[in-house]
Short mmCIF file of C-alpha atoms in Angstrom, two decimals:
data_model
loop_
_atom_site.label_atom_id
_atom_site.label_comp_id
_atom_site.label_asym_id
_atom_site.label_seq_id
_atom_site.Cartn_x
_atom_site.Cartn_y
_atom_site.Cartn_z
CA MET A 12 -1.47 48.16 -1.33
CA LYS A 13 -2.27 50.34 -4.50
CA LYS A 14 0.18 52.96 -3.21
CA THR A 15 3.02 50.55 -2.94
CA ILE A 16 2.41 49.47 -6.49
CA PHE A 17 2.20 52.98 -7.68
CA LYS A 18 5.39 53.88 -6.03
CA THR A 19 7.13 50.57 -7.48
CA LEU A 20 6.03 51.63 -10.96
CA SER A 21 7.28 55.17 -10.60
CA VAL A 22 10.82 54.28 -9.43
CA LEU A 23 11.07 51.61 -12.27
CA MET A 24 9.95 54.35 -14.88
CA LEU A 25 12.51 56.78 -13.52
CA ALA A 26 15.28 54.23 -13.54
CA ILE A 27 14.46 53.31 -17.37
CA PHE A 28 14.30 57.25 -18.21
CA ILE A 29 17.86 57.81 -16.54
CA SER A 30 19.31 54.70 -18.34
CA SER A 31 18.02 56.00 -21.70
CA CYS A 32 19.59 59.35 -21.11
CA GLU A 33 23.28 58.14 -20.22
CA THR A 34 25.70 58.07 -23.05
CA ASP A 35 28.91 56.31 -23.07
CA ASP A 36 31.96 58.49 -23.31
CA GLY A 37 33.51 56.13 -26.19
CA THR A 38 30.29 56.52 -28.05
CA LEU A 39 30.33 60.25 -27.79
CA ASP A 40 33.83 60.52 -29.07
CA ALA A 41 33.00 58.22 -31.87
CA THR A 42 30.09 60.30 -33.05
CA GLN A 43 32.32 63.46 -32.83
CA GLU A 44 34.88 61.89 -35.08
CA GLN A 45 32.34 60.72 -37.40
CA SER A 46 30.89 64.43 -37.54
CA LYS A 47 34.42 65.73 -38.40
CA GLU A 48 34.45 63.55 -41.37
CA MET A 49 30.94 64.91 -42.50
CA ILE A 50 31.56 68.60 -42.34
CA THR A 51 33.01 68.86 -45.80
CA ASP A 52 29.66 67.74 -47.31
CA ASN A 53 26.99 69.75 -45.07
CA ALA A 54 28.73 72.70 -43.65
CA THR A 55 28.91 76.29 -44.87
CA THR A 56 31.81 78.09 -43.00
CA LYS A 57 31.23 81.85 -42.54
CA MET A 58 34.59 83.51 -42.11
CA ARG A 59 34.31 86.08 -39.36
CA PRO A 60 35.92 89.44 -38.98
CA PHE A 61 38.06 90.07 -35.87
CA ASP A 62 35.32 91.83 -34.04
CA ASP A 63 32.58 89.44 -34.65
CA PRO A 64 31.08 88.22 -31.36
CA SER A 65 30.60 84.66 -32.81
CA PHE A 66 34.30 84.07 -33.41
CA THR A 67 37.01 86.23 -31.94
CA ILE A 68 40.62 86.38 -32.33
CA ASP A 69 41.92 87.06 -28.82
CA GLY A 70 45.60 87.76 -29.69
CA PHE A 71 49.02 86.28 -30.79
CA ASP A 72 51.65 84.70 -28.65
CA GLY A 73 54.43 85.52 -30.81
CA PRO A 74 55.50 87.94 -33.62
CA TYR A 75 52.92 89.03 -36.44
CA ASP A 76 52.84 91.63 -39.20
CA VAL A 77 49.78 93.55 -40.62
CA ILE A 78 49.89 93.38 -44.49
CA ASN A 79 47.02 95.40 -46.23
CA GLY A 80 44.93 95.03 -43.45
CA GLU A 81 45.42 91.37 -42.78
CA TYR A 82 46.92 89.88 -39.77
CA VAL A 83 49.74 87.60 -40.62
CA PRO A 84 51.20 85.60 -37.78
CA HIS A 85 54.94 84.42 -38.21
CA ILE A 86 55.96 80.70 -38.24
CA GLY A 87 56.01 79.57 -34.61
CA THR A 88 53.39 82.09 -33.43
CA TYR A 89 50.33 80.88 -31.51
CA VAL A 90 46.82 82.19 -32.32
CA ARG A 91 44.19 82.50 -29.51
CA VAL A 92 40.68 82.23 -30.51
CA THR A 93 37.17 82.11 -28.91
CA ALA A 94 33.86 80.82 -30.29
CA LYS A 95 30.68 81.99 -28.87
CA ASN A 96 29.17 78.55 -28.81
CA PRO A 97 31.33 76.41 -26.26
CA PHE A 98 30.21 73.16 -27.74
CA GLY A 99 31.58 71.64 -31.04
CA PHE A 100 34.82 70.94 -32.38
CA TRP A 101 37.75 72.68 -34.13
CA LYS A 102 39.35 72.01 -37.39
CA THR A 103 42.47 73.52 -39.04
CA THR A 104 43.60 73.67 -42.60
CA GLY A 105 46.80 74.51 -44.26
CA CYS A 106 49.37 76.21 -41.89
CA PHE A 107 47.79 75.60 -38.61
CA GLU A 108 48.08 72.98 -36.09
CA GLN A 109 45.81 72.89 -32.84
CA ILE A 110 47.93 72.85 -29.74
CA GLY A 111 45.66 72.60 -26.72
CA SER A 112 43.38 75.64 -26.80
CA ARG A 113 45.79 77.60 -29.14
CA PHE A 114 46.60 77.17 -32.87
CA LEU A 115 50.31 77.01 -34.09
CA ARG A 116 51.43 78.44 -37.42
CA THR A 117 53.80 75.74 -38.79
CA SER A 118 54.42 77.10 -42.39
CA LYS A 119 54.24 80.01 -44.86
CA GLU A 120 51.27 78.90 -46.59
CA LYS A 121 47.66 79.96 -46.29
CA GLY A 122 45.47 78.39 -43.67
CA SER A 123 42.23 78.61 -41.69
CA ILE A 124 41.00 77.89 -38.18
CA ILE A 125 37.35 76.81 -38.02
CA HIS A 126 34.72 75.89 -35.33
CA TYR A 127 31.95 73.52 -36.06
CA VAL A 128 28.72 72.94 -34.10
CA LYS A 129 26.33 70.17 -35.15
CA ARG A 130 22.63 71.19 -35.88
CA GLU A 131 19.62 69.02 -35.08
CA ASP A 132 19.14 68.38 -38.81
CA GLY A 133 22.45 66.73 -38.92
CA GLY A 134 24.23 69.66 -40.75
CA PHE A 135 26.89 71.88 -39.23
CA ASN A 136 26.95 75.67 -38.38
CA SER A 137 30.62 76.79 -38.69
CA VAL A 138 32.56 79.96 -38.19
CA GLY A 139 36.10 80.73 -38.66
CA ARG A 140 39.02 82.88 -40.02
CA ASN A 141 41.18 82.66 -43.26
CA PHE A 142 44.88 83.72 -43.00
CA ILE A 143 46.85 84.56 -45.98
CA ALA A 144 50.07 83.06 -46.90
CA ILE A 145 53.21 84.71 -45.69
CA PRO A 146 54.45 86.71 -48.63
CA GLU A 147 57.93 85.84 -49.98
CA VAL A 148 60.59 88.54 -49.46
CA SER A 149 61.67 89.97 -52.85
CA THR A 150 65.16 91.22 -53.16
CA PRO A 151 65.30 94.91 -54.01
CA PRO A 152 66.94 95.65 -57.25
CA VAL A 153 70.53 96.68 -57.06
CA SER A 154 70.95 100.35 -57.38
CA CYS A 155 73.87 100.89 -59.55
CA PRO A 156 75.97 104.17 -60.13
CA SER A 157 75.40 106.23 -63.29
CA SER A 158 77.54 108.66 -65.27
CA GLY A 159 76.08 111.57 -63.16
CA HIS A 160 77.91 110.02 -60.02
CA THR A 161 81.37 110.70 -61.97
CA ILE A 162 81.08 114.51 -62.47
CA MET A 163 84.15 116.07 -61.11
CA GLU A 164 84.07 119.54 -59.71
CA GLN A 165 87.05 121.74 -58.50
CA VAL A 166 85.61 123.50 -55.54
CA PHE A 167 88.86 125.11 -54.38
CA ASN A 168 91.95 125.69 -56.29
CA SER A 169 93.63 122.44 -55.26
CA VAL A 170 90.52 120.37 -54.39
CA LEU A 171 88.59 118.22 -56.79
CA ASP A 172 85.31 116.72 -55.54
CA ALA A 173 82.78 114.23 -56.74
CA LYS A 174 79.93 116.42 -57.33
CA ASN A 175 76.99 113.73 -56.85
CA TYR A 176 78.67 111.88 -54.13
CA ASP A 177 76.95 108.73 -52.99
CA THR A 178 78.15 106.60 -49.97
CA LYS A 179 76.52 103.48 -51.52
CA TYR A 180 79.35 103.37 -54.16
CA THR A 181 83.23 103.24 -54.23
CA TYR A 182 85.04 106.44 -55.58
CA LYS A 183 88.59 105.77 -56.98
CA TRP A 184 90.63 108.69 -58.29
CA LYS A 185 93.63 108.31 -60.74
CA VAL A 186 95.91 111.40 -60.83
CA VAL A 187 98.84 111.70 -63.17
CA HIS A 188 101.23 114.71 -62.09
CA ASN A 189 104.65 115.07 -63.52
CA SER A 190 104.58 111.56 -65.03
CA ARG A 191 103.77 110.08 -61.68
CA THR A 192 100.56 108.10 -61.12
CA THR A 193 98.69 108.07 -57.81
CA TYR A 194 95.42 106.56 -56.71
CA LYS A 195 93.05 107.78 -54.04
CA THR A 196 89.70 106.75 -52.72
CA GLY A 197 86.70 108.80 -51.25
CA ARG A 198 84.72 111.90 -52.06
CA SER A 199 87.62 114.29 -52.82
CA VAL A 200 91.39 114.37 -53.99
CA LEU A 201 93.98 117.02 -53.24
CA LEU A 202 95.92 118.11 -56.43
CA ASN A 203 99.61 119.30 -56.38
CA LYS A 204 100.67 122.50 -57.85
CA GLY A 205 100.88 122.48 -61.70
CA GLY A 206 99.20 120.41 -64.24
CA SER A 207 97.39 117.08 -63.39
CA THR A 208 95.34 114.59 -65.37
CA VAL A 209 92.47 113.15 -63.37
CA THR A 210 90.21 110.05 -63.98
CA LEU A 211 87.34 109.20 -61.70
CA SER A 212 85.73 105.70 -61.46
CA VAL A 213 82.59 104.87 -59.39
CA SER A 214 81.68 101.20 -58.73
CA LYS A 215 79.62 98.82 -56.87
CA ASN A 216 79.73 94.88 -56.64
CA GLY A 217 77.28 93.60 -59.28
CA CYS A 218 77.30 96.83 -61.27
CA THR A 219 79.10 98.11 -64.34
CA THR A 220 81.82 100.67 -63.20
CA GLN A 221 81.15 104.20 -64.48
CA SER A 222 84.15 106.60 -65.43
CA SER A 223 84.83 110.01 -66.65
CA GLY A 224 88.04 111.46 -67.83
CA PRO A 225 91.00 111.87 -68.26
CA LYS A 226 90.63 115.49 -67.66
CA ASN A 227 93.31 118.21 -67.34
CA TYR A 228 93.27 120.41 -64.14
CA PHE A 229 95.88 123.14 -63.18
CA VAL A 230 96.65 124.38 -59.73
CA ARG A 231 98.47 127.60 -59.35
#
């Protein structure tokens, strides 16, 4: 009789213990959501380098740049990451959005990918990675011709050449020979026999045109 009572009590205590350990999934989800709202007050995030075992960047699904040692994924690129602790939850800031197990860059602004794990004291341990903003592409200044590009040089008896020729610019020659005016473009111009008066103009869109001449040349 005593053994029967002892077995009954043991089964009852075991049932009570199992019941106390079970947690409804809805309650667990609510607790996690509450934790996400608390992290700004009692968590200190350590932003890890790429080779830190606690938080690693596994790679990029899409194009990215390396700027001053910083990895800068393009808009539309997914970042693959792993946190050493499999428990906890992820949070993103700025330019990132979590899509499944990856993180999508959606804008040029800076952003972070952070993983939080709740401690027994109610606080959080967190690791993550900051990403800089995508730099704005600056338009290089327009390179304009100078007076040095208008220097004319008689390389042969009948050939006149632009000494400092540059393919970025347009070279236009004005040649007056026997009261007749002709125009040529390019690096060189061929002069007819006799005397000619030559003017060279060098131009580029958005720049002030540079000119030299008129100068007199004679071809035997």
